[in-house]
């Protein structure tokens, strides 16, 4: 509609609207610069808000994966050094066993000394088997116990002497009752004495698995869950698999060397030969465990790299969606400020004069 | 033939008329900044002979001067109506925009302190629990368990805060609705009174312009508040309707009232008792005066209105649709089919979010085992009584509402956004968090705890929606936020467009009714000159008469 009449109030109203809307836009631009954010409320850009929120969730998840990965690497590093230590000890035990196999030439004193070394190695492996990460035994599964293996007691024979249980019998564990008995194939009866305080360097001390069969895993990527513990049962034996543990093997080797083995396989030569074979088998299990642990470490490292890349990409996405382009915002503010001043100047010119100013 | 003094008389009418013109111009100038004022114009009419010639009677004059036929109020009913309509629509949109914007500004998204960030923190706390599942008495201590509890509480508090904020806003809207209803009733009453005064004054020939100004101002107000529409009757009175129902007829005014019923027209127009956030905040009905807990709908007692007709009040009609501020306010308190257009919608979405969060966490949680080896679904034999049996109960509960007894999590347990909270029993016993997915037993077959934390990982996966059987909680929240953002964004656009339209029609009306100082100054000068000229006629006549009487 053509404007037919213009009144002073129309000019005032129009000036007010112009100044007001300029000021509103100026405030909006200033807010962008003040907060450094292009989106300050969801309604500023609804779809950008979704992008930003999704990116934030992704960033938070990836941060968490990286934190999980560093915890997982802690576990695997602990396991790695434990396995290396055990490997050294096992190699030593193997060498000693080979020396001990020369039964004809070694005097019994020398054999006893070798047995003593085996006992020390047994104690050392026991200590390493209880390696822990942040208070949790890395070979103990999900147990709440602080150790994966523990001295649980000793067996005595019919005469009440402490003995190393021969193979073919059932080893005691943490739940075996005090006074429990069993008979081996040769008709010898053995009695169990639950006594957790025994010296672990004494071969007759029973070292049993006190962990559980659970496994510990860490989520290091959206779909990547990596196991970060090693099953004590798989490495050292003696768990639910029912296999003899390395501690039983070394105890029997020690007993054979000192010529105190009891039961069906009680002869010295057979005992030592069996010990050599068992230690060798243990060493091959160890290599397998080390290879497995190394592969899992690689998996975590790779997942961490992927996760870090994703974090970076998501951060870029978030920033693009959410953060202000300062140069653009500053220019915008400047031009808005100019427009505001122009509106003010126009107002000062239009509101003031009327015909009355020009009448004499 | 005119008399000797005829010209004197003509000059007198000129003087009189110019005086009226000067009065009119000065009144216009005086009211230049009065928003309700409509400019007036003195309409001149020549005084002539008889308008109807009669046989044998001849008028020999040539005009007998001027008279002010009327002082016209320069207005246009069409533009008045346009302005009222557009202003009403603008009030409607502004009410919605202002209300939702207030809610939006308290949401804090996207940011580091909103529900989204709290949700991320909660999901991560479960992952941290996987890394460190120790409890009270373990080497590492229950730090991660305590973090899960505090992050859960943070998340619940963030959702509670939004819900409280929405309810408080809804409460404000209810108060506003009451104010609007009073305003409409008062306006209607005043319009009826003015109708009567105008009718009487017109009959006695009095100038009713000032009364009409007042009535138009009231009419604009009632249109802004309630979207009322007027029709001018032949006797000059306004009939006013709201939602097509007559509220003012002649000198009688009806009234409207808030009805808590479904608006079916039953008598007893009472406003909702109390306001939304009255009452004990710990009560499970807190904040739900207008919200139906089962459906999340604000039905039950949603705001409806009834109108009592002007003719005495026996007839009462339900109002189905309202414009203006009251319409905007009411729409904010009503759920929409799209589900993201009102406060009621947003509250319903929040409730769904809280329910889904509780469903997801409690469902997976109840499949796990705590650090004592008890199942996460172990509930007290007596609901809410955790003193015996050392059982935890659900992770999320609805305030201190006891959950059902002895059974696994059931989605029929209702949780709403205002009351979502971490079970206080779990919160005070971190060992009761069911992080393990496997149950261990000791030698005697009794349950014992373990450090398996697979269930904690499952909960975090379920929250992210990655386990295939639960929806992503952050996805639900994001679509809520996007919905709200889109609604406000579109309201902003609509309001801005409406603002332009309203300004446009207001400006058109102002062109018609506004006072221009320049114009009035010119009118004033014209009248002044004309007055001087009439005075000159007088002095000329005086001089002629002087010649005639004294000079002869």
Short mmCIF file of N, CA and C in Angstrom, two decimals, chain A residues 1-14 17 37 39-65 67-69 71-72 75 132-137 141-146 175 212 214-223 225 318 321-322 353-356 359, chain B residues 31-37 39 79 101 104-105 107-112 116-117 120 123-125 127-128 130-134 139-140 371 440 442-443 449-454 457 460-461 464 466 474-475 477-478 481-482 484-489 492 499 503-504 506-508 510-522 525:
data_model
loop_
_atom_site.label_atom_id
_atom_site.label_comp_id
_atom_site.label_asym_id
_atom_site.label_seq_id
_atom_site.Cartn_x
_atom_site.Cartn_y
_atom_site.Cartn_z
N UNK A 1 0.86 -1.20 0.00
CA UNK A 1 0.00 0.00 0.00
C UNK A 1 0.89 1.24 0.00
N UNK A 2 0.55 2.13 -0.84
CA UNK A 2 1.34 3.36 -0.91
C UNK A 2 1.14 4.16 0.38
N UNK A 3 2.18 4.79 0.80
CA UNK A 3 2.06 5.59 2.02
C UNK A 3 1.45 6.93 1.66
N UNK A 4 0.32 7.23 2.24
CA UNK A 4 -0.38 8.45 1.90
C UNK A 4 -0.15 9.56 2.91
N UNK A 5 -0.05 9.17 4.14
CA UNK A 5 0.22 10.17 5.17
C UNK A 5 1.36 9.65 6.02
N UNK A 6 2.21 10.52 6.46
CA UNK A 6 3.26 10.11 7.38
C UNK A 6 3.13 10.97 8.63
N UNK A 7 3.01 10.31 9.75
CA UNK A 7 2.89 11.08 10.99
C UNK A 7 4.17 10.98 11.79
N UNK A 8 4.30 11.88 12.74
CA UNK A 8 5.51 11.89 13.57
C UNK A 8 5.64 10.57 14.33
N UNK A 9 4.50 10.00 14.74
CA UNK A 9 4.59 8.77 15.53
C UNK A 9 5.07 7.59 14.67
N UNK A 10 4.68 7.62 13.38
CA UNK A 10 5.18 6.57 12.50
C UNK A 10 6.70 6.61 12.44
N UNK A 11 7.23 7.84 12.35
CA UNK A 11 8.68 7.98 12.28
C UNK A 11 9.32 7.49 13.58
N UNK A 12 8.70 7.88 14.70
CA UNK A 12 9.26 7.47 15.99
C UNK A 12 9.24 5.96 16.11
N UNK A 13 8.08 5.37 15.79
CA UNK A 13 7.94 3.92 15.91
C UNK A 13 8.97 3.20 15.05
N UNK A 14 9.05 3.70 13.80
CA UNK A 14 9.97 3.06 12.86
C UNK A 14 11.41 3.18 13.35
N UNK A 17 11.90 0.69 16.15
CA UNK A 17 12.05 -0.68 15.68
C UNK A 17 13.41 -0.90 15.05
N UNK A 37 31.24 -19.26 20.86
CA UNK A 37 30.42 -20.33 20.33
C UNK A 37 29.39 -19.80 19.35
N UNK A 39 26.84 -21.74 18.45
CA UNK A 39 25.57 -22.24 18.98
C UNK A 39 25.57 -22.05 20.48
N UNK A 40 24.73 -21.17 20.95
CA UNK A 40 24.64 -20.97 22.39
C UNK A 40 23.36 -21.57 22.96
N UNK A 41 22.40 -21.79 22.09
CA UNK A 41 21.15 -22.45 22.49
C UNK A 41 20.80 -23.40 21.34
N UNK A 42 20.06 -24.48 21.65
CA UNK A 42 19.70 -25.41 20.57
C UNK A 42 19.03 -24.72 19.39
N UNK A 43 18.21 -23.68 19.67
CA UNK A 43 17.46 -23.06 18.57
C UNK A 43 18.35 -22.24 17.65
N UNK A 44 19.59 -21.94 18.08
CA UNK A 44 20.49 -21.20 17.19
C UNK A 44 20.75 -22.00 15.92
N UNK A 45 20.82 -23.30 16.05
CA UNK A 45 21.03 -24.18 14.90
C UNK A 45 20.70 -25.61 15.33
N UNK A 46 19.42 -25.99 15.18
CA UNK A 46 19.00 -27.30 15.70
C UNK A 46 19.81 -28.47 15.15
N UNK A 47 20.08 -28.46 13.84
CA UNK A 47 20.79 -29.63 13.32
C UNK A 47 22.26 -29.57 13.73
N UNK A 48 22.81 -28.36 13.81
CA UNK A 48 24.18 -28.21 14.29
C UNK A 48 24.31 -28.68 15.73
N UNK A 49 23.24 -28.44 16.51
CA UNK A 49 23.24 -28.88 17.90
C UNK A 49 23.35 -30.39 17.98
N UNK A 50 22.57 -31.08 17.11
CA UNK A 50 22.64 -32.54 17.10
C UNK A 50 24.05 -33.00 16.76
N UNK A 51 24.62 -32.38 15.73
CA UNK A 51 25.98 -32.75 15.34
C UNK A 51 26.93 -32.57 16.51
N UNK A 52 26.81 -31.41 17.17
CA UNK A 52 27.71 -31.12 18.28
C UNK A 52 27.52 -32.12 19.42
N UNK A 53 26.26 -32.40 19.73
CA UNK A 53 25.98 -33.33 20.84
C UNK A 53 26.53 -34.73 20.51
N UNK A 54 26.30 -35.16 19.26
CA UNK A 54 26.78 -36.49 18.88
C UNK A 54 28.30 -36.55 18.93
N UNK A 55 28.92 -35.47 18.45
CA UNK A 55 30.39 -35.45 18.47
C UNK A 55 30.90 -35.49 19.91
N UNK A 56 30.21 -34.77 20.79
CA UNK A 56 30.63 -34.76 22.19
C UNK A 56 30.55 -36.16 22.80
N UNK A 57 29.46 -36.88 22.47
CA UNK A 57 29.32 -38.25 22.99
C UNK A 57 30.48 -39.10 22.47
N UNK A 58 30.76 -38.96 21.15
CA UNK A 58 31.84 -39.73 20.54
C UNK A 58 33.19 -39.42 21.17
N UNK A 59 33.44 -38.12 21.43
CA UNK A 59 34.71 -37.72 22.03
C UNK A 59 34.84 -38.34 23.43
N UNK A 60 33.74 -38.24 24.19
CA UNK A 60 33.77 -38.78 25.55
C UNK A 60 34.04 -40.28 25.52
N UNK A 61 33.38 -41.00 24.58
CA UNK A 61 33.59 -42.44 24.48
C UNK A 61 35.03 -42.77 24.13
N UNK A 62 35.57 -42.04 23.15
CA UNK A 62 36.93 -42.33 22.73
C UNK A 62 37.93 -42.03 23.83
N UNK A 63 37.68 -40.95 24.58
CA UNK A 63 38.55 -40.65 25.72
C UNK A 63 38.54 -41.83 26.69
N UNK A 64 37.31 -42.36 26.88
CA UNK A 64 37.18 -43.48 27.81
C UNK A 64 37.93 -44.71 27.27
N UNK A 65 37.81 -44.96 25.96
CA UNK A 65 38.51 -46.11 25.38
C UNK A 65 40.01 -45.98 25.60
N UNK A 67 41.44 -44.34 27.99
CA UNK A 67 41.75 -44.56 29.40
C UNK A 67 41.74 -46.06 29.70
N UNK A 68 40.73 -46.76 29.14
CA UNK A 68 40.66 -48.21 29.32
C UNK A 68 41.90 -48.87 28.77
N UNK A 69 42.36 -48.38 27.58
CA UNK A 69 43.52 -48.98 26.93
C UNK A 69 44.75 -48.80 27.81
N UNK A 71 44.85 -48.57 31.00
CA UNK A 71 44.73 -49.51 32.11
C UNK A 71 45.05 -50.92 31.64
N UNK A 72 44.56 -51.28 30.46
CA UNK A 72 44.80 -52.62 29.91
C UNK A 72 46.28 -52.84 29.65
N UNK A 75 48.05 -53.76 32.77
CA UNK A 75 47.92 -55.19 33.09
C UNK A 75 48.89 -56.02 32.25
N UNK A 132 50.96 -58.36 40.88
CA UNK A 132 49.67 -57.69 40.83
C UNK A 132 49.75 -56.33 40.19
N UNK A 133 48.58 -55.91 39.66
CA UNK A 133 48.47 -54.57 39.07
C UNK A 133 47.39 -53.84 39.85
N UNK A 134 47.76 -52.74 40.46
CA UNK A 134 46.84 -51.96 41.28
C UNK A 134 46.09 -52.85 42.29
N UNK A 135 46.87 -53.77 42.92
CA UNK A 135 46.27 -54.56 44.00
C UNK A 135 45.57 -55.82 43.55
N UNK A 136 45.48 -56.02 42.20
CA UNK A 136 44.81 -57.24 41.75
C UNK A 136 45.80 -58.20 41.13
N UNK A 137 45.78 -59.50 41.54
CA UNK A 137 46.71 -60.47 40.97
C UNK A 137 46.40 -60.66 39.49
N UNK A 141 42.45 -64.11 37.61
CA UNK A 141 41.10 -63.97 37.09
C UNK A 141 40.38 -62.83 37.80
N UNK A 142 39.14 -63.05 38.18
CA UNK A 142 38.36 -61.97 38.79
C UNK A 142 38.25 -62.16 40.30
N UNK A 143 39.20 -62.89 40.87
CA UNK A 143 39.11 -63.14 42.31
C UNK A 143 39.21 -61.84 43.12
N UNK A 144 38.60 -61.87 44.27
CA UNK A 144 38.75 -60.72 45.16
C UNK A 144 39.94 -60.93 46.09
N UNK A 145 40.59 -62.13 46.00
CA UNK A 145 41.80 -62.36 46.80
C UNK A 145 42.93 -61.48 46.29
N UNK A 146 43.92 -61.27 47.16
CA UNK A 146 45.02 -60.42 46.73
C UNK A 146 46.13 -61.24 46.07
N UNK A 175 40.31 -75.17 49.32
CA UNK A 175 39.11 -75.61 50.03
C UNK A 175 39.26 -76.99 50.64
N UNK A 212 40.13 -67.36 40.34
CA UNK A 212 38.95 -68.03 39.79
C UNK A 212 39.09 -68.14 38.28
N UNK A 214 37.35 -66.61 36.06
CA UNK A 214 36.88 -65.43 35.33
C UNK A 214 38.01 -64.79 34.54
N UNK A 215 37.65 -63.90 33.60
CA UNK A 215 38.69 -63.20 32.86
C UNK A 215 38.45 -61.70 32.95
N UNK A 216 39.51 -60.94 32.75
CA UNK A 216 39.43 -59.48 32.85
C UNK A 216 39.60 -58.89 31.46
N UNK A 217 38.64 -58.06 31.06
CA UNK A 217 38.71 -57.48 29.72
C UNK A 217 38.57 -55.96 29.80
N UNK A 218 39.06 -55.30 28.79
CA UNK A 218 38.90 -53.85 28.68
C UNK A 218 38.34 -53.53 27.31
N UNK A 219 37.36 -52.59 27.31
CA UNK A 219 36.81 -52.14 26.04
C UNK A 219 37.70 -51.02 25.53
N UNK A 220 38.39 -51.26 24.41
CA UNK A 220 39.33 -50.26 23.91
C UNK A 220 38.85 -49.64 22.60
N UNK A 221 37.68 -50.04 22.16
CA UNK A 221 37.09 -49.46 20.96
C UNK A 221 35.62 -49.79 21.01
N UNK A 222 34.82 -49.15 20.15
CA UNK A 222 33.38 -49.37 20.21
C UNK A 222 33.05 -50.85 20.17
N UNK A 223 33.76 -51.61 19.33
CA UNK A 223 33.47 -53.03 19.22
C UNK A 223 34.67 -53.90 19.56
N UNK A 225 36.86 -55.50 22.44
CA UNK A 225 37.09 -55.82 23.84
C UNK A 225 38.29 -56.75 23.89
N UNK A 318 32.98 -31.28 16.04
CA UNK A 318 32.31 -30.53 17.10
C UNK A 318 32.62 -29.04 16.96
N UNK A 321 30.88 -27.39 14.15
CA UNK A 321 29.45 -27.21 14.37
C UNK A 321 29.17 -26.14 15.41
N UNK A 322 30.01 -26.08 16.41
CA UNK A 322 29.66 -25.37 17.64
C UNK A 322 30.42 -24.06 17.82
N UNK A 353 12.84 17.34 13.65
CA UNK A 353 12.21 18.53 13.05
C UNK A 353 10.72 18.37 12.75
N UNK A 354 10.02 19.49 12.76
CA UNK A 354 8.65 19.54 12.26
C UNK A 354 8.50 20.91 11.61
N UNK A 355 7.37 21.13 11.04
CA UNK A 355 7.12 22.40 10.36
C UNK A 355 7.35 23.58 11.30
N UNK A 356 7.07 23.32 12.59
CA UNK A 356 7.16 24.39 13.59
C UNK A 356 8.56 24.99 13.65
N UNK A 359 8.74 27.81 11.01
CA UNK A 359 7.80 28.93 10.98
C UNK A 359 8.37 30.06 11.83
N UNK B 31 -3.02 15.69 21.67
CA UNK B 31 -3.05 14.23 21.82
C UNK B 31 -2.07 13.51 20.89
N UNK B 32 -1.07 14.27 20.40
CA UNK B 32 -0.21 13.67 19.39
C UNK B 32 0.49 12.40 19.88
N UNK B 33 0.77 12.33 21.18
CA UNK B 33 1.46 11.13 21.69
C UNK B 33 0.54 10.18 22.44
N UNK B 34 -0.76 10.40 22.31
CA UNK B 34 -1.72 9.50 22.96
C UNK B 34 -2.00 8.33 22.02
N UNK B 35 -1.56 7.13 22.44
CA UNK B 35 -1.64 5.98 21.53
C UNK B 35 -3.06 5.59 21.16
N UNK B 36 -4.00 5.86 22.08
CA UNK B 36 -5.37 5.42 21.82
C UNK B 36 -6.13 6.44 20.97
N UNK B 37 -5.51 7.60 20.75
CA UNK B 37 -6.24 8.72 20.14
C UNK B 37 -6.36 8.56 18.63
N UNK B 39 -7.27 10.75 15.27
CA UNK B 39 -7.36 12.19 14.94
C UNK B 39 -8.78 12.57 14.51
N UNK B 79 -9.25 -1.49 9.06
CA UNK B 79 -7.88 -1.50 9.56
C UNK B 79 -7.83 -1.80 11.05
N UNK B 101 11.56 -20.35 25.14
CA UNK B 101 12.92 -19.82 25.19
C UNK B 101 13.47 -19.82 26.60
N UNK B 104 14.49 -23.23 27.26
CA UNK B 104 15.67 -23.55 26.47
C UNK B 104 16.95 -22.96 27.08
N UNK B 105 16.83 -21.72 27.58
CA UNK B 105 18.05 -21.07 28.08
C UNK B 105 18.58 -21.78 29.31
N UNK B 107 18.66 -25.06 29.59
CA UNK B 107 19.04 -26.42 29.24
C UNK B 107 20.55 -26.59 29.17
N UNK B 108 21.22 -25.51 28.72
CA UNK B 108 22.68 -25.54 28.70
C UNK B 108 23.28 -26.51 27.70
N UNK B 109 22.62 -26.70 26.57
CA UNK B 109 23.16 -27.57 25.52
C UNK B 109 23.41 -26.74 24.27
N UNK B 110 24.40 -27.04 23.49
CA UNK B 110 25.46 -27.99 23.81
C UNK B 110 26.45 -27.36 24.78
N UNK B 111 26.87 -28.11 25.77
CA UNK B 111 27.79 -27.55 26.75
C UNK B 111 28.33 -28.61 27.67
N UNK B 112 29.07 -28.16 28.67
CA UNK B 112 29.74 -29.10 29.55
C UNK B 112 28.94 -29.39 30.81
N UNK B 116 23.41 -33.97 28.66
CA UNK B 116 24.24 -34.76 27.74
C UNK B 116 25.60 -35.06 28.35
N UNK B 117 26.23 -34.03 28.94
CA UNK B 117 27.54 -34.22 29.56
C UNK B 117 27.42 -35.15 30.77
N UNK B 120 27.19 -38.67 29.50
CA UNK B 120 28.52 -39.16 29.11
C UNK B 120 29.30 -39.57 30.34
N UNK B 123 28.02 -42.88 31.71
CA UNK B 123 28.44 -44.03 30.89
C UNK B 123 29.90 -44.36 31.19
N UNK B 124 30.73 -43.30 31.26
CA UNK B 124 32.16 -43.54 31.49
C UNK B 124 32.44 -44.08 32.89
N UNK B 125 31.62 -43.66 33.85
CA UNK B 125 31.87 -44.14 35.20
C UNK B 125 31.71 -45.66 35.26
N UNK B 127 32.50 -47.67 32.76
CA UNK B 127 33.73 -48.19 32.17
C UNK B 127 34.88 -48.12 33.17
N UNK B 128 34.91 -47.03 33.96
CA UNK B 128 35.96 -46.92 34.97
C UNK B 128 35.78 -48.00 36.03
N UNK B 130 34.73 -50.92 35.37
CA UNK B 130 35.28 -52.14 34.78
C UNK B 130 36.77 -52.22 35.13
N UNK B 131 37.47 -51.09 35.03
CA UNK B 131 38.90 -51.09 35.30
C UNK B 131 39.20 -51.23 36.77
N UNK B 132 38.28 -50.80 37.61
CA UNK B 132 38.58 -50.78 39.03
C UNK B 132 37.36 -51.19 39.84
N UNK B 133 37.05 -52.49 39.83
CA UNK B 133 35.80 -52.93 40.45
C UNK B 133 35.88 -53.12 41.97
N UNK B 134 37.01 -52.73 42.57
CA UNK B 134 37.18 -52.95 44.01
C UNK B 134 36.08 -52.30 44.82
N UNK B 139 42.06 -53.31 48.23
CA UNK B 139 43.28 -52.53 48.21
C UNK B 139 43.05 -51.15 47.60
N UNK B 140 42.34 -51.15 46.47
CA UNK B 140 42.19 -49.89 45.76
C UNK B 140 41.01 -49.07 46.27
N UNK B 371 28.94 -57.21 44.93
CA UNK B 371 30.21 -57.66 45.47
C UNK B 371 30.02 -58.65 46.62
N UNK B 440 29.95 -66.16 41.81
CA UNK B 440 30.92 -67.11 42.35
C UNK B 440 30.37 -67.67 43.65
N UNK B 442 31.56 -69.96 47.29
CA UNK B 442 32.69 -70.47 48.06
C UNK B 442 32.58 -71.99 48.15
N UNK B 443 33.47 -72.63 48.92
CA UNK B 443 33.49 -74.09 49.01
C UNK B 443 32.17 -74.68 49.45
N UNK B 449 31.49 -62.60 46.27
CA UNK B 449 31.69 -61.63 45.21
C UNK B 449 32.93 -61.94 44.40
N UNK B 450 33.02 -61.33 43.22
CA UNK B 450 34.26 -61.39 42.45
C UNK B 450 34.45 -60.05 41.77
N UNK B 451 35.62 -59.90 41.14
CA UNK B 451 35.94 -58.64 40.49
C UNK B 451 35.64 -58.67 39.00
N UNK B 452 34.75 -59.58 38.61
CA UNK B 452 34.31 -59.53 37.23
C UNK B 452 33.49 -58.25 37.10
N UNK B 453 33.64 -57.52 35.98
CA UNK B 453 32.88 -56.29 35.83
C UNK B 453 32.23 -56.25 34.47
N UNK B 454 31.96 -57.42 33.93
CA UNK B 454 31.36 -57.49 32.60
C UNK B 454 30.00 -56.82 32.57
N UNK B 457 30.29 -53.17 32.04
CA UNK B 457 30.52 -52.88 30.63
C UNK B 457 29.21 -52.99 29.86
N UNK B 460 27.13 -49.91 30.31
CA UNK B 460 27.57 -48.76 29.51
C UNK B 460 27.23 -48.97 28.04
N UNK B 461 27.34 -50.21 27.58
CA UNK B 461 26.98 -50.50 26.18
C UNK B 461 25.48 -50.30 25.95
N UNK B 464 24.62 -46.73 25.64
CA UNK B 464 25.01 -46.18 24.35
C UNK B 464 24.16 -46.74 23.23
N UNK B 466 24.47 -49.76 22.12
CA UNK B 466 25.30 -50.62 21.25
C UNK B 466 25.03 -52.09 21.47
N UNK B 474 21.43 -41.28 24.78
CA UNK B 474 21.83 -39.97 24.28
C UNK B 474 21.10 -39.67 22.97
N UNK B 475 20.79 -40.72 22.20
CA UNK B 475 20.03 -40.52 20.97
C UNK B 475 18.65 -39.96 21.28
N UNK B 477 17.79 -38.29 23.93
CA UNK B 477 17.94 -36.93 24.44
C UNK B 477 18.23 -35.96 23.30
N UNK B 478 19.11 -36.40 22.38
CA UNK B 478 19.45 -35.51 21.26
C UNK B 478 18.23 -35.17 20.42
N UNK B 481 16.22 -32.55 22.20
CA UNK B 481 16.82 -31.22 22.14
C UNK B 481 16.66 -30.63 20.75
N UNK B 482 16.88 -31.49 19.74
CA UNK B 482 16.72 -31.00 18.37
C UNK B 482 15.28 -30.58 18.13
N UNK B 484 13.08 -29.52 20.33
CA UNK B 484 12.82 -28.25 21.02
C UNK B 484 13.47 -27.10 20.27
N UNK B 485 14.74 -27.32 19.86
CA UNK B 485 15.46 -26.28 19.14
C UNK B 485 14.75 -25.91 17.86
N UNK B 486 14.28 -26.92 17.13
CA UNK B 486 13.59 -26.67 15.86
C UNK B 486 12.30 -25.89 16.11
N UNK B 487 11.56 -26.29 17.15
CA UNK B 487 10.31 -25.60 17.46
C UNK B 487 10.57 -24.13 17.77
N UNK B 488 11.57 -23.87 18.62
CA UNK B 488 11.85 -22.48 19.00
C UNK B 488 12.37 -21.71 17.80
N UNK B 489 13.23 -22.38 17.03
CA UNK B 489 13.76 -21.75 15.84
C UNK B 489 12.63 -21.32 14.91
N UNK B 492 10.72 -18.48 16.41
CA UNK B 492 11.44 -17.22 16.24
C UNK B 492 11.16 -16.62 14.88
N UNK B 499 5.74 -10.11 13.44
CA UNK B 499 6.10 -8.76 13.91
C UNK B 499 6.08 -7.79 12.72
N UNK B 503 3.53 -4.76 12.39
CA UNK B 503 4.06 -3.41 12.22
C UNK B 503 3.47 -2.78 10.97
N UNK B 504 3.38 -3.59 9.93
CA UNK B 504 2.85 -3.11 8.66
C UNK B 504 1.40 -2.62 8.80
N UNK B 506 -0.22 -1.94 11.56
CA UNK B 506 -0.29 -0.86 12.54
C UNK B 506 0.10 0.45 11.87
N UNK B 507 1.12 0.35 11.01
CA UNK B 507 1.57 1.54 10.31
C UNK B 507 0.49 2.04 9.35
N UNK B 508 -0.20 1.09 8.69
CA UNK B 508 -1.29 1.50 7.79
C UNK B 508 -2.38 2.22 8.55
N UNK B 510 -1.96 3.75 11.36
CA UNK B 510 -1.40 5.01 11.85
C UNK B 510 -1.46 6.08 10.76
N UNK B 511 -1.26 5.65 9.50
CA UNK B 511 -1.37 6.61 8.39
C UNK B 511 -2.75 7.26 8.39
N UNK B 512 -3.72 6.44 8.80
CA UNK B 512 -5.10 6.90 8.77
C UNK B 512 -5.44 7.73 10.01
N UNK B 513 -5.08 7.20 11.15
CA UNK B 513 -5.60 7.79 12.39
C UNK B 513 -4.59 8.65 13.12
N UNK B 514 -3.32 8.58 12.73
CA UNK B 514 -2.30 9.29 13.49
C UNK B 514 -2.36 10.80 13.28
N UNK B 515 -1.85 11.51 14.26
CA UNK B 515 -1.82 12.97 14.16
C UNK B 515 -0.49 13.39 13.55
N UNK B 516 -0.56 14.17 12.48
CA UNK B 516 0.67 14.72 11.91
C UNK B 516 0.78 16.17 12.36
N UNK B 517 1.86 16.50 13.03
CA UNK B 517 2.02 17.85 13.57
C UNK B 517 2.07 18.87 12.43
N UNK B 518 2.75 18.47 11.35
CA UNK B 518 2.84 19.37 10.20
C UNK B 518 1.45 19.70 9.68
N UNK B 519 0.66 18.62 9.53
CA UNK B 519 -0.68 18.80 8.99
C UNK B 519 -1.52 19.69 9.90
N UNK B 520 -1.42 19.43 11.20
CA UNK B 520 -2.22 20.21 12.14
C UNK B 520 -1.76 21.66 12.17
N UNK B 521 -0.45 21.87 12.01
CA UNK B 521 0.07 23.22 11.98
C UNK B 521 -0.52 23.97 10.79
N UNK B 522 -0.57 23.25 9.67
CA UNK B 522 -1.14 23.88 8.47
C UNK B 522 -2.63 24.17 8.68
N UNK B 525 -2.91 27.15 10.78
CA UNK B 525 -2.62 28.39 10.05
C UNK B 525 -3.78 28.75 9.12
#
